[in-house]
Amino acid sequence: MQFVDVLGTTLVIAALPTMLADLGAPASTATPVVTVYAVLFAALLVLAARLGDRYGHARVLSLGLAGFGAASLVAALAPSVGVLVAARGALGAAAALSVPTALRLLTAATEEGPARRRALAAWSATGAAAGASGLVLGGVLTDLAGWRLLFWVNLPLAAVLAVAVRRTAPPTPRERGGSLDLAGAAVLVAAVAAVVAGASLLEDGGHRTAGAGLLLAGLAAAAVLPAVERRARDPLLPRAAVAHPGLRRGVLASAANTATTSSAVTVATLHLQGSEGLGATATGLALLPFSLCVVAGAALAARVMRSASARVTAAAGLGVIAAGTAVLLGAGFGPAVVSAGVAVSGLGIGLSSVAATALGTDVAPELQGTAAGVLNTAAQLGTALGVAAVLLVVRLSEGTALPLAGAGLGWLAAALLAASAAVLLLRRRARVAVAAESAG
């Protein structure tokens, strides 16, 4: 489920020209086709997690799968770009219902210790690999059988997953009493949707002003959220979750993971297709080492965390991401250097994403659903903001007299961000150790 839902964010990118030509749509409609999925996916994750707490995670996951199948059918049969955009939005909302509830069921089905570490490793590997794999699969499937196949394949997948959930989902505790925090939900959804949409528009020079306005509006809504939550009898974000140090560190690591790797791989894609003149399929193959090494890094993380804490493992993974992104500064020597750089970064995010999930979900059982929603929201926000910021650095510096400009400056910015997040995680650990020594 994690792979399918995260894959939907990037799957249509390579197929966009074919889609728009087939539907007779102008190039300006490319942005809503791509972004509407990510906007609704990110915006509804926390609310979906709370719905799972209230009505049952297996029930909400089944609803999400049904919605995913129905929306995929509409997208596959879409007669116009407007119908396609609406279907993509419904797919994003269905994915939001599915991801946090599936993660909560995963933690409920595995005992704390090695079994859970292996399960979280598999979960994190599939999610991290899906984003990059979408660029490859979207182009290959479109070339083989047309863009509508991208949505037809979801129908049997949704059916199989629905049967699996019905047969294997473990029972999870449900909240009793209280009321759903609708005001908090509305503010959070508005804030996340505006930030993701605004960040996506910032990447396009023609919509940069609108993007900046949406981004500021989203940040303003986020600033209001704490006051709304303090007044709620049963807040959307429980105070115990907000104050939990492990969840906070998991959020930091999750956001940094996607902000750095998504932006670096996006710039690498543009470099390979622009400066190196590669086609979509060749570019996807050059970036394939990233996805393969994510799986390897996630498998390694389960072993590393037997002897090192999740926080140290996350910091180490971010350090490896920084090193891999720094390798990309030598991209001028050829596509092989790009493949090597993204491979190292893939190992890093495999390590760090498993550790971030372990950090964030190491909470009381009644908070795990919320934690799953918050962690996935952080990852989506990291992708949106990281890609927007780094592409802005690339485009503003191109053609300037700076010693390092364009793609190189973008990769440097991503590497510094990864290194800074790693240092921040380690510094927090050091402060805890100093405080413990002082208390002793």
CSV table of C-alpha atoms in Angstrom, one decimal:
chain,number,residue,atom,x,y,z
A,1,MET,CA,0.0,0.0,0.0
A,2,GLN,CA,2.8,2.4,0.9
A,3,PHE,CA,4.5,1.8,-2.5
A,4,VAL,CA,1.3,2.3,-4.5
A,5,ASP,CA,0.2,5.4,-2.7
A,6,VAL,CA,3.6,7.2,-2.8
A,7,LEU,CA,4.2,6.1,-6.4
A,8,GLY,CA,1.1,8.1,-7.4
A,9,THR,CA,3.0,11.4,-6.6
A,10,THR,CA,5.5,11.0,-9.5
A,11,LEU,CA,4.0,8.3,-11.7
A,12,VAL,CA,2.3,10.7,-14.1
A,13,ILE,CA,5.2,13.1,-14.6
A,14,ALA,CA,6.9,11.2,-17.5
A,15,ALA,CA,3.5,10.5,-19.1
A,16,LEU,CA,2.3,14.1,-19.0
A,17,PRO,CA,3.0,15.1,-22.6
A,18,THR,CA,1.2,12.1,-23.9
A,19,MET,CA,-1.7,12.6,-21.5
A,20,LEU,CA,-2.3,16.2,-22.4
A,21,ALA,CA,-1.9,15.6,-26.2
A,22,ASP,CA,-4.4,12.7,-26.0
A,23,LEU,CA,-7.0,14.8,-24.1
A,24,GLY,CA,-6.4,18.0,-26.2
A,25,ALA,CA,-5.4,19.9,-23.1
A,26,PRO,CA,-3.1,23.0,-23.0
A,27,ALA,CA,0.4,22.7,-21.4
A,28,SER,CA,-0.8,25.0,-18.6
A,29,THR,CA,-2.9,22.1,-17.2
A,30,ALA,CA,0.2,20.1,-16.4
A,31,THR,CA,0.6,21.7,-13.0
A,32,PRO,CA,-2.9,20.8,-11.6
A,33,VAL,CA,-2.6,17.2,-13.0
A,34,VAL,CA,0.6,16.7,-11.1
A,35,THR,CA,0.1,18.7,-7.9
A,36,VAL,CA,-3.6,17.9,-7.0
A,37,TYR,CA,-2.6,14.4,-5.9
A,38,ALA,CA,0.2,15.6,-3.6
A,39,VAL,CA,-1.9,18.5,-2.2
A,40,LEU,CA,-4.8,16.3,-1.0
A,41,PHE,CA,-2.5,13.4,0.0
A,42,ALA,CA,-0.5,15.7,2.3
A,43,ALA,CA,-3.4,17.7,3.6
A,44,LEU,CA,-5.6,14.8,4.7
A,45,LEU,CA,-3.0,12.5,6.3
A,46,VAL,CA,-3.4,13.6,9.9
A,47,LEU,CA,-7.2,13.8,9.7
A,48,ALA,CA,-7.2,10.3,8.2
A,49,ALA,CA,-5.1,9.0,11.0
A,50,ARG,CA,-7.5,10.4,13.6
A,51,LEU,CA,-10.5,8.9,11.7
A,52,GLY,CA,-8.7,5.6,12.0
A,53,ASP,CA,-8.4,6.1,15.8
A,54,ARG,CA,-12.0,6.9,16.0
A,55,TYR,CA,-13.7,4.4,13.6
A,56,GLY,CA,-11.1,1.6,13.3
A,57,HIS,CA,-8.0,1.6,11.2
A,58,ALA,CA,-9.0,-1.5,9.2
A,59,ARG,CA,-12.3,0.1,8.3
A,60,VAL,CA,-10.8,3.4,7.2
A,61,LEU,CA,-8.1,1.6,5.2
A,62,SER,CA,-10.8,-0.5,3.4
A,63,LEU,CA,-12.6,2.8,2.6
A,64,GLY,CA,-9.4,4.3,1.3
A,65,LEU,CA,-8.8,1.2,-1.0
A,66,ALA,CA,-12.3,1.4,-2.3
A,67,GLY,CA,-11.9,5.1,-3.1
A,68,PHE,CA,-8.6,4.4,-4.7
A,69,GLY,CA,-10.0,1.8,-7.0
A,70,ALA,CA,-13.0,4.0,-7.9
A,71,ALA,CA,-10.9,7.1,-8.6
A,72,SER,CA,-8.5,5.0,-10.7
A,73,LEU,CA,-11.4,3.8,-12.8
A,74,VAL,CA,-12.5,7.4,-13.4
A,75,ALA,CA,-9.0,8.4,-14.3
A,76,ALA,CA,-8.5,5.5,-16.7
A,77,LEU,CA,-11.7,6.5,-18.5
A,78,ALA,CA,-11.3,10.3,-18.2
A,79,PRO,CA,-12.6,12.0,-21.4
A,80,SER,CA,-11.2,15.4,-20.5
A,81,VAL,CA,-8.4,16.9,-18.4
A,82,GLY,CA,-10.9,18.3,-15.9
A,83,VAL,CA,-12.1,14.8,-15.1
A,84,LEU,CA,-8.5,13.6,-14.9
A,85,VAL,CA,-7.6,16.4,-12.4
A,86,ALA,CA,-10.7,15.5,-10.3
A,87,ALA,CA,-9.8,11.8,-10.3
A,88,ARG,CA,-6.2,12.6,-9.4
A,89,GLY,CA,-7.5,14.6,-6.4
A,90,ALA,CA,-9.7,11.7,-5.3
A,91,LEU,CA,-6.7,9.4,-5.6
A,92,GLY,CA,-4.7,11.6,-3.3
A,93,ALA,CA,-7.5,11.7,-0.7
A,94,ALA,CA,-7.9,7.9,-0.9
A,95,ALA,CA,-4.1,7.5,-0.5
A,96,ALA,CA,-4.3,9.7,2.6
A,97,LEU,CA,-6.9,7.4,4.1
A,98,SER,CA,-4.7,4.4,3.4
A,99,VAL,CA,-1.2,5.3,4.4
A,100,PRO,CA,-1.4,6.2,8.1
A,101,THR,CA,-3.9,3.5,8.9
A,102,ALA,CA,-1.8,0.9,7.1
A,103,LEU,CA,1.3,1.9,9.1
A,104,ARG,CA,-0.8,1.7,12.4
A,105,LEU,CA,-1.9,-1.8,11.5
A,106,LEU,CA,1.7,-2.8,10.7
A,107,THR,CA,2.9,-1.7,14.1
A,108,ALA,CA,0.0,-3.5,15.7
A,109,ALA,CA,0.7,-6.7,13.8
A,110,THR,CA,4.4,-6.9,14.9
A,111,GLU,CA,6.0,-7.2,18.3
A,112,GLU,CA,8.4,-4.5,19.5
A,113,GLY,CA,11.9,-5.5,18.7
A,114,PRO,CA,13.6,-7.2,15.7
A,115,ALA,CA,10.3,-8.1,14.0
A,116,ARG,CA,9.0,-4.5,14.1
A,117,ARG,CA,12.4,-3.2,13.0
A,118,ARG,CA,12.3,-5.5,9.9
A,119,ALA,CA,8.7,-4.5,9.2
A,120,LEU,CA,9.5,-0.8,9.4
A,121,ALA,CA,12.5,-1.3,7.2
A,122,ALA,CA,10.4,-2.8,4.5
A,123,TRP,CA,7.8,-0.1,4.9
A,124,SER,CA,10.3,2.7,4.7
A,125,ALA,CA,12.2,1.1,1.7
A,126,THR,CA,9.0,0.8,-0.3
A,127,GLY,CA,8.0,4.4,0.3
A,128,ALA,CA,11.4,5.9,-0.4
A,129,ALA,CA,11.9,3.8,-3.5
A,130,ALA,CA,8.4,4.6,-4.9
A,131,GLY,CA,9.0,8.3,-5.4
A,132,ALA,CA,12.0,7.7,-7.7
A,133,SER,CA,10.5,4.6,-9.3
A,134,GLY,CA,7.5,6.6,-10.6
A,135,LEU,CA,9.7,8.5,-13.0
A,136,VAL,CA,10.9,5.2,-14.6
A,137,LEU,CA,7.7,3.2,-14.5
A,138,GLY,CA,5.5,6.1,-15.7
A,139,GLY,CA,7.6,6.5,-18.9
A,140,VAL,CA,8.0,2.8,-19.6
A,141,LEU,CA,4.4,1.9,-19.1
A,142,THR,CA,3.2,4.8,-21.2
A,143,ASP,CA,5.6,3.9,-24.0
A,144,LEU,CA,4.4,0.2,-23.9
A,145,ALA,CA,0.7,0.5,-23.6
A,146,GLY,CA,-0.4,4.2,-23.2
A,147,TRP,CA,-1.0,6.4,-20.2
A,148,ARG,CA,-4.3,5.0,-19.2
A,149,LEU,CA,-2.6,1.8,-18.1
A,150,LEU,CA,-1.1,3.8,-15.2
A,151,PHE,CA,-4.6,3.8,-13.7
A,152,TRP,CA,-5.9,0.5,-14.9
A,153,VAL,CA,-3.2,-1.4,-13.0
A,154,ASN,CA,-4.5,0.1,-9.8
A,155,LEU,CA,-7.9,-1.8,-10.0
A,156,PRO,CA,-6.6,-5.3,-9.4
A,157,LEU,CA,-4.1,-4.0,-6.8
A,158,ALA,CA,-6.8,-2.3,-4.8
A,159,ALA,CA,-8.9,-5.4,-4.9
A,160,VAL,CA,-6.1,-7.7,-3.8
A,161,LEU,CA,-5.1,-5.3,-1.0
A,162,ALA,CA,-8.7,-5.0,0.2
A,163,VAL,CA,-9.0,-8.8,0.5
A,164,ALA,CA,-5.7,-9.0,2.3
A,165,VAL,CA,-6.8,-6.3,4.8
A,166,ARG,CA,-10.1,-8.1,5.5
A,167,ARG,CA,-8.3,-11.4,6.2
A,168,THR,CA,-5.2,-10.3,8.0
A,169,ALA,CA,-5.7,-6.9,9.7
A,170,PRO,CA,-5.2,-7.1,13.5
A,171,PRO,CA,-7.6,-5.5,15.9
A,172,THR,CA,-6.6,-2.0,17.1
A,173,PRO,CA,-8.0,0.0,20.0
A,174,ARG,CA,-10.6,2.6,19.1
A,175,GLU,CA,-11.3,5.9,20.8
A,176,ARG,CA,-14.5,6.1,22.8
A,177,GLY,CA,-16.4,9.3,23.4
A,178,GLY,CA,-15.2,12.8,22.7
A,179,SER,CA,-15.7,14.6,19.4
A,180,LEU,CA,-13.6,15.1,16.3
A,181,ASP,CA,-11.8,18.4,16.2
A,182,LEU,CA,-13.3,19.8,13.0
A,183,ALA,CA,-12.0,23.3,13.5
A,184,GLY,CA,-8.4,22.0,14.0
A,185,ALA,CA,-8.9,19.6,11.0
A,186,ALA,CA,-10.0,22.5,8.8
A,187,VAL,CA,-7.1,24.7,9.8
A,188,LEU,CA,-4.5,21.9,9.4
A,189,VAL,CA,-5.9,20.8,6.0
A,190,ALA,CA,-5.9,24.4,4.8
A,191,ALA,CA,-2.4,25.0,6.0
A,192,VAL,CA,-0.8,21.9,4.5
A,193,ALA,CA,-2.7,22.2,1.2
A,194,ALA,CA,-1.7,25.8,0.8
A,195,VAL,CA,2.0,25.1,1.6
A,196,VAL,CA,2.2,22.1,-0.8
A,197,ALA,CA,0.4,23.9,-3.6
A,198,GLY,CA,2.3,27.1,-3.1
A,199,ALA,CA,5.7,25.3,-3.0
A,200,SER,CA,4.7,23.5,-6.3
A,201,LEU,CA,3.8,26.7,-8.0
A,202,LEU,CA,7.1,28.4,-6.9
A,203,GLU,CA,8.9,26.0,-9.2
A,204,ASP,CA,7.2,27.6,-12.2
A,205,GLY,CA,8.4,31.1,-13.0
A,206,GLY,CA,5.0,32.0,-14.5
A,207,HIS,CA,3.1,31.2,-11.2
A,208,ARG,CA,5.8,32.3,-8.7
A,209,THR,CA,3.7,35.2,-7.3
A,210,ALA,CA,0.7,33.0,-6.7
A,211,GLY,CA,2.9,30.3,-5.2
A,212,ALA,CA,4.4,32.7,-2.8
A,213,GLY,CA,1.0,34.0,-1.8
A,214,LEU,CA,-0.3,30.5,-1.1
A,215,LEU,CA,2.8,29.6,0.8
A,216,LEU,CA,2.5,32.6,3.1
A,217,ALA,CA,-1.2,31.8,3.6
A,218,GLY,CA,-0.4,28.3,4.6
A,219,LEU,CA,2.3,29.4,7.0
A,220,ALA,CA,-0.2,31.9,8.5
A,221,ALA,CA,-2.8,29.1,9.0
A,222,ALA,CA,-0.1,26.9,10.6
A,223,ALA,CA,0.7,29.8,13.0
A,224,VAL,CA,-3.0,29.9,14.1
A,225,LEU,CA,-3.3,26.1,14.6
A,226,PRO,CA,-1.8,26.0,18.1
A,227,ALA,CA,-4.4,28.5,19.4
A,228,VAL,CA,-7.2,26.5,17.8
A,229,GLU,CA,-5.9,23.2,19.3
A,230,ARG,CA,-5.6,24.7,22.8
A,231,ARG,CA,-9.3,25.4,22.8
A,232,ALA,CA,-10.3,22.0,21.5
A,233,ARG,CA,-11.6,19.5,24.1
A,234,ASP,CA,-10.2,16.6,22.0
A,235,PRO,CA,-7.6,18.2,19.7
A,236,LEU,CA,-6.7,16.8,16.3
A,237,LEU,CA,-3.1,16.7,17.4
A,238,PRO,CA,-3.1,15.3,21.0
A,239,ARG,CA,-0.9,17.3,23.3
A,240,ALA,CA,1.0,14.1,24.3
A,241,ALA,CA,1.9,13.6,20.7
A,242,VAL,CA,3.0,17.2,20.1
A,243,ALA,CA,5.3,17.1,23.2
A,244,HIS,CA,6.8,13.6,22.5
A,245,PRO,CA,10.5,14.0,21.8
A,246,GLY,CA,10.8,10.9,19.7
A,247,LEU,CA,8.0,12.0,17.4
A,248,ARG,CA,9.5,15.4,17.1
A,249,ARG,CA,12.9,13.9,16.0
A,250,GLY,CA,11.1,11.6,13.7
A,251,VAL,CA,9.4,14.5,12.0
A,252,LEU,CA,12.7,16.4,11.6
A,253,ALA,CA,14.4,13.4,10.1
A,254,SER,CA,11.4,12.5,7.8
A,255,ALA,CA,11.1,16.1,6.5
A,256,ALA,CA,14.9,16.3,5.9
A,257,ASN,CA,15.1,12.9,4.2
A,258,THR,CA,12.6,13.9,1.5
A,259,ALA,CA,13.6,17.5,1.2
A,260,THR,CA,17.1,16.6,0.4
A,261,THR,CA,16.8,13.5,-1.8
A,262,SER,CA,13.7,14.6,-3.7
A,263,SER,CA,15.3,17.9,-4.6
A,264,ALA,CA,18.7,16.4,-5.5
A,265,VAL,CA,17.1,13.7,-7.7
A,266,THR,CA,14.8,16.3,-9.4
A,267,VAL,CA,17.8,18.4,-10.3
A,268,ALA,CA,19.7,15.3,-11.4
A,269,THR,CA,16.7,14.5,-13.7
A,270,LEU,CA,16.8,17.9,-15.3
A,271,HIS,CA,20.6,17.8,-15.7
A,272,LEU,CA,20.5,14.4,-17.4
A,273,GLN,CA,17.8,15.4,-19.8
A,274,GLY,CA,19.1,18.9,-20.4
A,275,SER,CA,22.9,19.0,-20.2
A,276,GLU,CA,23.4,15.3,-21.1
A,277,GLY,CA,20.6,15.0,-23.6
A,278,LEU,CA,19.2,11.7,-22.3
A,279,GLY,CA,15.6,10.7,-23.0
A,280,ALA,CA,13.1,9.9,-20.3
A,281,THR,CA,13.8,6.1,-20.2
A,282,ALA,CA,17.6,6.5,-20.2
A,283,THR,CA,17.3,9.1,-17.4
A,284,GLY,CA,15.1,6.7,-15.4
A,285,LEU,CA,17.7,3.9,-15.8
A,286,ALA,CA,20.5,6.3,-14.8
A,287,LEU,CA,18.6,7.0,-11.6
A,288,LEU,CA,17.6,3.4,-10.9
A,289,PRO,CA,20.5,2.9,-8.5
A,290,PHE,CA,18.8,5.3,-6.1
A,291,SER,CA,15.8,3.0,-5.8
A,292,LEU,CA,17.9,-0.2,-5.5
A,293,CYS,CA,20.1,1.3,-2.9
A,294,VAL,CA,17.2,2.6,-0.8
A,295,VAL,CA,16.2,-1.1,-0.4
A,296,ALA,CA,19.7,-2.0,0.6
A,297,GLY,CA,20.0,0.9,3.0
A,298,ALA,CA,16.7,0.0,4.7
A,299,ALA,CA,17.8,-3.6,5.1
A,300,LEU,CA,21.1,-2.3,6.6
A,301,ALA,CA,19.2,0.0,9.0
A,302,ALA,CA,17.5,-2.9,10.8
A,303,ARG,CA,21.0,-4.3,11.6
A,304,VAL,CA,22.5,-0.9,12.5
A,305,MET,CA,19.7,-0.2,15.0
A,306,ARG,CA,20.6,-3.4,17.0
A,307,SER,CA,23.7,-1.6,18.3
A,308,ALA,CA,22.9,2.1,17.7
A,309,SER,CA,19.9,4.2,18.6
A,310,ALA,CA,17.4,5.2,16.0
A,311,ARG,CA,18.4,8.8,16.5
A,312,VAL,CA,22.1,8.1,15.7
A,313,THR,CA,21.1,5.9,12.8
A,314,ALA,CA,18.9,8.7,11.4
A,315,ALA,CA,21.8,11.2,11.7
A,316,ALA,CA,24.2,8.8,10.1
A,317,GLY,CA,21.7,8.3,7.2
A,318,LEU,CA,21.4,12.0,6.7
A,319,GLY,CA,25.2,12.3,6.7
A,320,VAL,CA,25.4,9.6,3.9
A,321,ILE,CA,22.7,11.6,2.0
A,322,ALA,CA,24.9,14.7,2.3
A,323,ALA,CA,27.9,12.8,1.0
A,324,GLY,CA,26.0,11.3,-2.0
A,325,THR,CA,24.6,14.7,-2.9
A,326,ALA,CA,28.1,16.2,-2.8
A,327,VAL,CA,29.2,13.5,-5.3
A,328,LEU,CA,26.7,15.0,-7.7
A,329,LEU,CA,28.9,18.2,-7.9
A,330,GLY,CA,31.0,16.1,-10.3
A,331,ALA,CA,28.1,15.5,-12.6
A,332,GLY,CA,29.9,17.2,-15.4
A,333,PHE,CA,32.1,14.2,-15.8
A,334,GLY,CA,29.2,12.2,-17.1
A,335,PRO,CA,26.0,10.3,-16.2
A,336,ALA,CA,28.0,7.6,-14.3
A,337,VAL,CA,28.8,10.1,-11.6
A,338,VAL,CA,25.2,11.0,-11.3
A,339,SER,CA,24.3,7.3,-10.9
A,340,ALA,CA,27.0,6.9,-8.2
A,341,GLY,CA,25.8,10.0,-6.3
A,342,VAL,CA,22.2,9.0,-6.2
A,343,ALA,CA,23.1,5.5,-5.2
A,344,VAL,CA,25.0,6.8,-2.2
A,345,SER,CA,22.0,9.0,-1.4
A,346,GLY,CA,19.7,6.0,-1.7
A,347,LEU,CA,21.7,4.2,0.9
A,348,GLY,CA,21.4,7.2,3.2
A,349,ILE,CA,17.7,7.6,2.9
A,350,GLY,CA,17.2,3.9,3.4
A,351,LEU,CA,19.0,4.2,6.7
A,352,SER,CA,17.4,7.4,7.8
A,353,SER,CA,13.9,6.7,6.8
A,354,VAL,CA,13.7,3.5,8.8
A,355,ALA,CA,15.2,5.2,11.8
A,356,ALA,CA,12.8,8.2,11.5
A,357,THR,CA,9.8,5.9,11.3
A,358,ALA,CA,11.1,4.0,14.3
A,359,LEU,CA,11.6,7.2,16.3
A,360,GLY,CA,8.2,8.6,15.4
A,361,THR,CA,6.2,5.5,16.1
A,362,ASP,CA,7.8,4.7,19.4
A,363,VAL,CA,4.9,6.2,21.3
A,364,ALA,CA,2.0,4.9,23.3
A,365,PRO,CA,-0.4,2.7,21.3
A,366,GLU,CA,-3.2,5.3,21.4
A,367,LEU,CA,-0.9,7.8,19.7
A,368,GLN,CA,0.5,5.6,17.0
A,369,GLY,CA,-2.2,6.5,14.5
A,370,THR,CA,-1.6,10.2,14.9
A,371,ALA,CA,2.2,9.6,14.8
A,372,ALA,CA,1.8,7.8,11.4
A,373,GLY,CA,-0.2,10.7,10.0
A,374,VAL,CA,2.3,13.3,11.2
A,375,LEU,CA,5.3,11.5,10.0
A,376,ASN,CA,3.9,11.1,6.5
A,377,THR,CA,2.7,14.7,6.4
A,378,ALA,CA,6.3,15.8,7.3
A,379,ALA,CA,7.7,13.7,4.5
A,380,GLN,CA,5.2,15.2,2.0
A,381,LEU,CA,6.0,18.7,3.2
A,382,GLY,CA,9.7,18.0,3.0
A,383,THR,CA,9.3,16.9,-0.6
A,384,ALA,CA,7.3,20.0,-1.6
A,385,LEU,CA,9.4,22.6,0.2
A,386,GLY,CA,12.7,21.0,-0.6
A,387,VAL,CA,12.1,20.7,-4.3
A,388,ALA,CA,10.7,24.2,-4.5
A,389,ALA,CA,13.6,25.8,-2.6
A,390,VAL,CA,16.4,23.9,-4.4
A,391,LEU,CA,14.9,24.5,-7.9
A,392,LEU,CA,14.5,28.2,-7.0
A,393,VAL,CA,18.2,28.3,-6.0
A,394,VAL,CA,19.1,26.6,-9.3
A,395,ARG,CA,17.1,28.9,-11.5
A,396,LEU,CA,18.0,32.1,-9.8
A,397,SER,CA,21.8,31.3,-9.9
A,398,GLU,CA,21.9,30.1,-13.5
A,399,GLY,CA,24.0,32.4,-15.7
A,400,THR,CA,25.4,34.3,-12.8
A,401,ALA,CA,29.1,34.9,-12.0
A,402,LEU,CA,28.9,32.8,-8.8
A,403,PRO,CA,31.7,30.2,-8.4
A,404,LEU,CA,29.1,27.5,-8.2
A,405,ALA,CA,25.8,28.1,-10.0
A,406,GLY,CA,22.8,26.3,-11.4
A,407,ALA,CA,22.5,22.6,-10.7
A,408,GLY,CA,25.8,22.6,-8.7
A,409,LEU,CA,24.6,25.2,-6.3
A,410,GLY,CA,21.3,23.4,-5.9
A,411,TRP,CA,23.1,20.1,-5.0
A,412,LEU,CA,25.3,22.0,-2.6
A,413,ALA,CA,22.2,23.5,-0.9
A,414,ALA,CA,20.6,20.0,-0.5
A,415,ALA,CA,23.9,18.5,0.8
A,416,LEU,CA,24.2,21.3,3.4
A,417,LEU,CA,20.6,20.8,4.5
A,418,ALA,CA,21.1,17.1,5.0
A,419,ALA,CA,24.3,17.7,7.0
A,420,SER,CA,22.6,20.4,9.1
A,421,ALA,CA,19.7,18.1,10.0
A,422,ALA,CA,22.2,15.3,11.0
A,423,VAL,CA,24.1,17.7,13.2
A,424,LEU,CA,20.9,18.9,14.8
A,425,LEU,CA,19.8,15.4,15.7
A,426,LEU,CA,23.2,14.7,17.2
A,427,ARG,CA,23.3,18.0,19.1
A,428,ARG,CA,19.9,17.2,20.7
A,429,ARG,CA,21.4,13.8,21.8
A,430,ALA,CA,24.4,15.6,23.3
A,431,ARG,CA,22.2,18.0,25.2
A,432,VAL,CA,20.2,15.1,26.7
A,433,ALA,CA,23.5,13.5,27.8
A,434,VAL,CA,24.8,16.7,29.4
A,435,ALA,CA,21.5,17.2,31.2
A,436,ALA,CA,21.6,13.7,32.6
A,437,GLU,CA,25.2,14.2,33.8
A,438,SER,CA,24.2,17.4,35.5
A,439,ALA,CA,21.2,15.8,37.2
A,440,GLY,CA,23.5,13.0,38.5
